[in-house]
Amino acid sequence: MLDIKNFKTLSRYTDSKILMLVIDGLGGLPHRQTAKTELECANIPNLDKLTQESTTGIATPIQPGITPGSGPGHMSLFGYNLFQYIVGLGVREAICFGIKLSNKDIAIRGNFCTIDNQSVITDRRAGRIPDNDAKKLIKSLSQIKIDGIDITIKHLENHRFVLILNGSDLNPDITPTDPLLNNLHINQASANSPQSRKTATIINKFTQLSLDILKNETLANAIILRGFSQKPNIPKISNAYHINPIGISLYPAYRGIAAMLGMKVTNQGKNFSDLIEIVKNNFNDFDFFYLHYKDTDSAGEDGDFDKKVIYLEKLDTFIPELKTIGFDVFTITGDHSTPSVLSSHSWHPVPILINSDIPTSDKSTHFTETECRTGDIGQIHATDIMPITLAHANKLIKFEPTIPI
Amino acid sequence: MLDIKNFKTLSRYTDSKILMLVIDGLGGLPHRQTAKTELECANIPNLDKLTQESTTGIATPIQPGITPGSGPGHMSLFGYNLFQYIVGLGVREAICFGIKLSNKDIAIRGNFCTIDNQSVITDRRAGRIPDNDAKKLIKSLSQIKIDGIDITIKHLENHRFVLILNGSDLNPDITPTDPLLNNLHINQASANSPQSRKTATIINKFTQLSLDILKNETLANAIILRGFSQKPNIPKISNAYHINPIGISLYPAYRGIAAMLGMKVTNQGKNFSDLIEIVKNNFNDFDFFYLHYKDTDSAGEDGDFDKKVIYLEKLDTFIPELKTIGFDVFTITGDHSTPSVLSSHSWHPVPILINSDIPTSDKSTHFTETECRTGDIGQIHATDIMPITLAHANKLIKFEPTIPI
């Protein structure tokens, strides 16, 4: 199968412009009373009209039955094979909380925990310590100094924090101090390679200094660390697809992912109208716009069917404006399904619509799961959405391999 | 692609219970006169009603155009990538004839054959020698003793038998004595590694002793051996999916496969009603029930369209009873198609139905190949059936890889 790295030679710059609108948690399931999905209940005349002028389909984000997190869902959308391009836990936590990382940073996921007087872990999550208490402990730990190393600690939520180390000759290939179960001792970090010995030593020193600082605390008297990682060395979509991309979202997590994948990200707005202004203001300077709409996912996660319907209807009112900006290709899809009846992300495939100047035999008339399933694009994998979108924008050359792919 | 071994970290124990009914050779093709498949001709009101309350789809067992044997068909159903998890011919023959193997046994597929006075093979199958004659020859060969080796010979059918060796330092990595074509000499077994030299020597000795015993026989005067193998080291579905599985079939071949994959297997009944009793009696002790219905395949193999229809109708009468046992997820599918018009297994995709509390937009009303094809599950690979089934039972966590899969 072609991988994102193969598109370097398959794609080309053209002056056509693409808008990819990602409706977070787009796909749904039927309400138990009405037997209609959120999309089927919503009054979305503009999306329906666009559907009638578009080619449609349905995409499986990861693999049938597998429910993606937001990060994997988005990476799959942008064409990354998730079994090949892995983002370490420390980096993922940092990105999702909007923490910027430099290339040399080692990002580490930390837990506050409790240990008994035999140094055995009694609670790996310190009773999910309240944010305010955790922040005070973070402040104490921030005093720790280690020669030659810049140390940053950022609180995430409850017992969770990110530790970031920057210095020369650091390498994340070490074992975790977190044993992942209660009733075990905190592990010593060990180097998995000669290159990571220094990092292991620093982590063990940091852990010891933390224990000294926290020893009289009652809510959490120790820390455990895991997910040692660096910004992954993955292809940028700008290079891979010969595009000049910008990512536009109200939320740091999605801007973080966009930036990691090589998109320019820009100042956040306050609402979706602001984001559309950003699209318009940057229209001349970019040729690929990832535009993120979050509220549908939040309503689905809350199990609020009616609210998800309302957010779909609200989004629908923006479609004419987006349509008139002048994009050559307008792709609309989601990163995963978030059916309100499940109150969570799910494994169900997600509708896609690709609007362009290229004619289609597609008979879909409503932007729903069931109609898109019968559309001309068919049932595809999410990693196929970028290639199909690029193809509609005339950005892919004919495939005639002359060397091994 | 996620492999069964990846599900160890993706699945979790829950108290939900799954029934997977495997209708052997389920899929069919249209009758040449009526243009209707067996499923389309059958009066199966209970399966049709279940279809209306379920999500449906169609699954390709191996790869388009590839017809599976029963073993591979079942392994695919339970999530095994058949290009990764191989069961050697000797082991497969033993398992399919209900022969129990220990971990150290070397299982070998044997043929009775005929050779001329130049020791050239004239018929690799000895004219498909009748069972009774073959059994007499097996009895003669059972006299063979080799120091330090336990030798067991079991007749399968016609010219086919299994030879099982048990002893210290045995290793199946040797070349076959069966040249696979007539008009060639019986080969000497050769070791492919130093560890298998002893086994090659034993095989050559056994072959020579057999020739001595059989030299005056008229129906078969020699043996040829291949498929040297041991019980494969493959993940158990119990560990891989965190389930406590039981396999229930009237036939030793299927119980053998179930046991090999880590399922408990239990005393056979005499008919399908007995199997349902076994399901009920074990309901509290297991959370995954593989229930096998064989007659549809046998009728298809016989090319008896009407009989396959009758066996589908007979199965249909058991559905209400199965439905009321109280499973959270009830999956119905087949291991492969056995169209009566072909009188054999075939490569055609197989209908699937998953019944659970999760709502669906699925519009299928009849349990047929054509209707299931338009269902919400779509067209999937058979190895996706377990993940989708587990997802419906809430046994999979969200996919957020942080280390290489």
CSV table of C-alpha atoms in Angstrom, one decimal, chain A residues 152-346:
chain,number,residue,atom,x,y,z
A,152,THR,CA,10.1,22.5,32.6
A,153,ILE,CA,7.1,21.0,34.4
A,154,LYS,CA,3.6,21.7,33.3
A,155,HIS,CA,0.4,20.5,35.0
A,156,LEU,CA,-2.1,18.7,32.8
A,157,GLU,CA,-5.0,17.8,35.1
A,158,ASN,CA,-5.5,16.0,38.4
A,159,HIS,CA,-2.4,13.8,39.0
A,160,ARG,CA,-1.1,14.2,35.5
A,161,PHE,CA,1.8,16.4,34.4
A,162,VAL,CA,4.4,16.7,31.7
A,163,LEU,CA,8.1,17.0,32.5
A,164,ILE,CA,10.2,18.4,29.7
A,165,LEU,CA,14.0,18.1,29.7
A,166,ASN,CA,16.3,20.0,27.3
A,167,GLY,CA,20.1,19.7,27.2
A,168,SER,CA,22.9,18.1,25.2
A,169,ASP,CA,23.1,14.3,24.6
A,170,LEU,CA,19.6,13.5,25.8
A,171,ASN,CA,17.9,10.4,24.5
A,172,PRO,CA,14.4,9.1,25.5
A,173,ASP,CA,15.2,5.4,25.1
A,174,ILE,CA,15.0,4.5,28.8
A,175,THR,CA,12.7,2.4,30.9
A,176,PRO,CA,9.8,4.0,32.9
A,177,THR,CA,9.9,4.6,36.6
A,178,ASP,CA,6.2,4.0,36.7
A,179,PRO,CA,5.6,0.2,37.3
A,180,LEU,CA,2.0,0.7,36.0
A,181,LEU,CA,0.5,-1.1,38.9
A,182,ASN,CA,0.0,-0.3,42.6
A,183,ASN,CA,1.7,-2.2,45.3
A,184,LEU,CA,5.0,-2.1,43.5
A,185,HIS,CA,8.1,0.0,44.1
A,186,ILE,CA,9.0,3.0,41.9
A,187,ASN,CA,11.4,1.6,39.3
A,188,GLN,CA,14.9,3.0,38.6
A,189,ALA,CA,15.1,4.3,35.0
A,190,SER,CA,17.5,2.2,33.0
A,191,ALA,CA,19.1,3.1,29.7
A,192,ASN,CA,18.2,0.8,26.7
A,193,SER,CA,21.2,2.0,24.8
A,194,PRO,CA,24.6,3.7,25.7
A,195,GLN,CA,23.2,6.9,24.2
A,196,SER,CA,20.5,7.1,26.8
A,197,ARG,CA,22.6,6.5,29.9
A,198,LYS,CA,22.8,10.2,30.7
A,199,THR,CA,19.0,10.6,30.5
A,200,ALA,CA,18.4,7.7,32.8
A,201,THR,CA,20.8,9.2,35.3
A,202,ILE,CA,19.0,12.6,35.1
A,203,ILE,CA,15.6,10.9,35.5
A,204,ASN,CA,16.7,9.0,38.6
A,205,LYS,CA,18.2,12.2,40.1
A,206,PHE,CA,15.0,14.1,39.3
A,207,THR,CA,12.9,11.4,40.9
A,208,GLN,CA,15.1,11.4,44.1
A,209,LEU,CA,15.0,15.2,44.4
A,210,SER,CA,11.2,15.0,44.0
A,211,LEU,CA,10.9,12.5,46.7
A,212,ASP,CA,12.9,14.7,49.0
A,213,ILE,CA,10.6,17.7,48.3
A,214,LEU,CA,7.4,15.8,48.5
A,215,LYS,CA,8.2,13.5,51.5
A,216,ASN,CA,6.0,15.4,54.0
A,217,GLU,CA,3.1,16.0,51.6
A,218,THR,CA,-0.1,14.1,52.4
A,219,LEU,CA,-2.0,14.1,49.1
A,220,ALA,CA,0.9,13.0,47.0
A,221,ASN,CA,4.4,12.1,48.2
A,222,ALA,CA,6.0,10.8,45.1
A,223,ILE,CA,6.1,10.9,41.3
A,224,ILE,CA,6.3,8.2,38.6
A,225,LEU,CA,7.4,8.8,35.0
A,226,ARG,CA,6.8,7.1,31.7
A,227,GLY,CA,6.3,7.8,28.0
A,228,PHE,CA,9.8,9.3,27.4
A,229,SER,CA,9.6,10.7,23.9
A,230,GLN,CA,10.7,13.3,21.4
A,231,LYS,CA,8.8,15.0,18.6
A,232,PRO,CA,8.6,12.1,16.2
A,233,ASN,CA,10.5,12.1,12.9
A,234,ILE,CA,7.5,11.9,10.6
A,235,PRO,CA,6.9,13.3,7.2
A,236,LYS,CA,5.4,16.8,7.1
A,237,ILE,CA,2.3,17.0,5.0
A,238,SER,CA,3.7,20.1,3.4
A,239,ASN,CA,6.6,18.1,2.0
A,240,ALA,CA,4.8,14.9,1.4
A,241,TYR,CA,2.0,16.4,-0.7
A,242,HIS,CA,3.7,19.6,-2.0
A,243,ILE,CA,1.2,21.8,-0.3
A,244,ASN,CA,1.4,24.9,1.8
A,245,PRO,CA,-1.0,23.9,4.7
A,246,ILE,CA,-2.6,25.9,7.5
A,247,GLY,CA,-4.5,24.4,10.5
A,248,ILE,CA,-7.3,26.4,12.1
A,249,SER,CA,-8.9,25.2,15.3
A,250,LEU,CA,-10.2,26.8,18.5
A,251,TYR,CA,-8.4,24.2,20.5
A,252,PRO,CA,-4.7,23.8,21.3
A,253,ALA,CA,-4.8,20.0,21.0
A,254,TYR,CA,-5.8,20.2,17.3
A,255,ARG,CA,-3.4,23.1,16.6
A,256,GLY,CA,-0.7,21.0,18.3
A,257,ILE,CA,-1.4,18.1,16.0
A,258,ALA,CA,-1.5,20.3,12.9
A,259,ALA,CA,1.8,21.9,13.8
A,260,MET,CA,3.4,18.6,14.4
A,261,LEU,CA,2.3,17.4,11.0
A,262,GLY,CA,3.9,20.5,9.3
A,263,MET,CA,1.0,22.9,9.1
A,264,LYS,CA,1.2,26.6,9.9
A,265,VAL,CA,-1.1,27.3,12.8
A,266,THR,CA,-2.4,30.7,13.6
A,267,ASN,CA,-3.9,32.7,16.5
A,268,GLN,CA,-7.1,31.2,17.8
A,269,GLY,CA,-10.4,33.0,17.4
A,270,LYS,CA,-13.2,32.9,19.9
A,271,ASN,CA,-15.8,31.1,17.8
A,272,PHE,CA,-16.3,29.4,14.5
A,273,SER,CA,-17.1,32.7,12.7
A,274,ASP,CA,-13.6,33.9,13.7
A,275,LEU,CA,-12.1,30.8,12.2
A,276,ILE,CA,-13.8,31.5,8.9
A,277,GLU,CA,-12.4,35.0,8.9
A,278,ILE,CA,-8.9,33.4,9.4
A,279,VAL,CA,-9.6,31.2,6.4
A,280,LYS,CA,-10.5,34.2,4.3
A,281,ASN,CA,-7.6,36.4,5.5
A,282,ASN,CA,-5.1,33.6,4.7
A,283,PHE,CA,-6.7,32.5,1.4
A,284,ASN,CA,-3.9,33.9,-0.8
A,285,ASP,CA,-1.1,32.6,1.3
A,286,PHE,CA,-1.9,28.9,1.6
A,287,ASP,CA,-3.3,26.2,-0.6
A,288,PHE,CA,-4.5,23.6,2.0
A,289,PHE,CA,-6.8,24.7,4.8
A,290,TYR,CA,-7.6,22.3,7.7
A,291,LEU,CA,-10.6,23.8,9.4
A,292,HIS,CA,-11.8,22.1,12.6
A,293,TYR,CA,-15.3,22.2,14.1
A,294,LYS,CA,-15.4,20.8,17.6
A,295,ASP,CA,-18.8,21.2,19.1
A,296,THR,CA,-20.4,18.1,17.5
A,297,ASP,CA,-17.9,15.8,19.3
A,298,SER,CA,-18.4,17.5,22.7
A,299,ALA,CA,-22.2,17.1,22.4
A,300,GLY,CA,-21.7,13.5,21.4
A,301,GLU,CA,-19.4,12.8,24.3
A,302,ASP,CA,-22.0,14.4,26.6
A,303,GLY,CA,-24.6,12.0,25.2
A,304,ASP,CA,-26.6,15.0,24.2
A,305,PHE,CA,-28.3,13.9,21.0
A,306,ASP,CA,-30.3,17.2,20.6
A,307,LYS,CA,-27.3,19.4,21.2
A,308,LYS,CA,-25.3,17.5,18.6
A,309,VAL,CA,-28.2,18.0,16.2
A,310,ILE,CA,-28.2,21.8,17.0
A,311,TYR,CA,-24.4,22.0,16.5
A,312,LEU,CA,-24.8,20.3,13.1
A,313,GLU,CA,-27.5,22.8,12.2
A,314,LYS,CA,-25.3,25.6,13.4
A,315,LEU,CA,-22.4,24.4,11.3
A,316,ASP,CA,-24.7,24.1,8.3
A,317,THR,CA,-25.4,27.9,8.3
A,318,PHE,CA,-21.7,28.5,7.7
A,319,ILE,CA,-21.5,26.3,4.6
A,320,PRO,CA,-22.7,28.9,2.0
A,321,GLU,CA,-20.0,31.3,3.3
A,322,LEU,CA,-17.3,28.6,3.1
A,323,LYS,CA,-18.5,27.6,-0.4
A,324,THR,CA,-18.2,31.1,-1.8
A,325,ILE,CA,-14.6,31.7,-0.6
A,326,GLY,CA,-13.4,30.1,-3.9
A,327,PHE,CA,-11.8,26.8,-3.0
A,328,ASP,CA,-11.3,24.4,-5.9
A,329,VAL,CA,-11.9,21.4,-3.7
A,330,PHE,CA,-14.0,21.3,-0.5
A,331,THR,CA,-13.8,18.1,1.5
A,332,ILE,CA,-16.0,17.6,4.5
A,333,THR,CA,-15.5,14.6,6.9
A,334,GLY,CA,-14.9,13.7,10.5
A,335,ASP,CA,-11.9,12.3,12.5
A,336,HIS,CA,-14.2,9.6,13.9
A,337,SER,CA,-17.8,9.0,15.0
A,338,THR,CA,-19.1,10.1,18.3
A,339,PRO,CA,-22.6,8.7,18.6
A,340,SER,CA,-24.6,10.5,21.3
A,341,VAL,CA,-26.2,7.1,22.2
A,342,LEU,CA,-22.8,5.8,23.2
A,343,SER,CA,-21.6,9.1,24.8
A,344,SER,CA,-18.1,8.4,23.4
A,345,HIS,CA,-16.0,8.0,20.3
A,346,SER,CA,-16.8,4.9,18.4
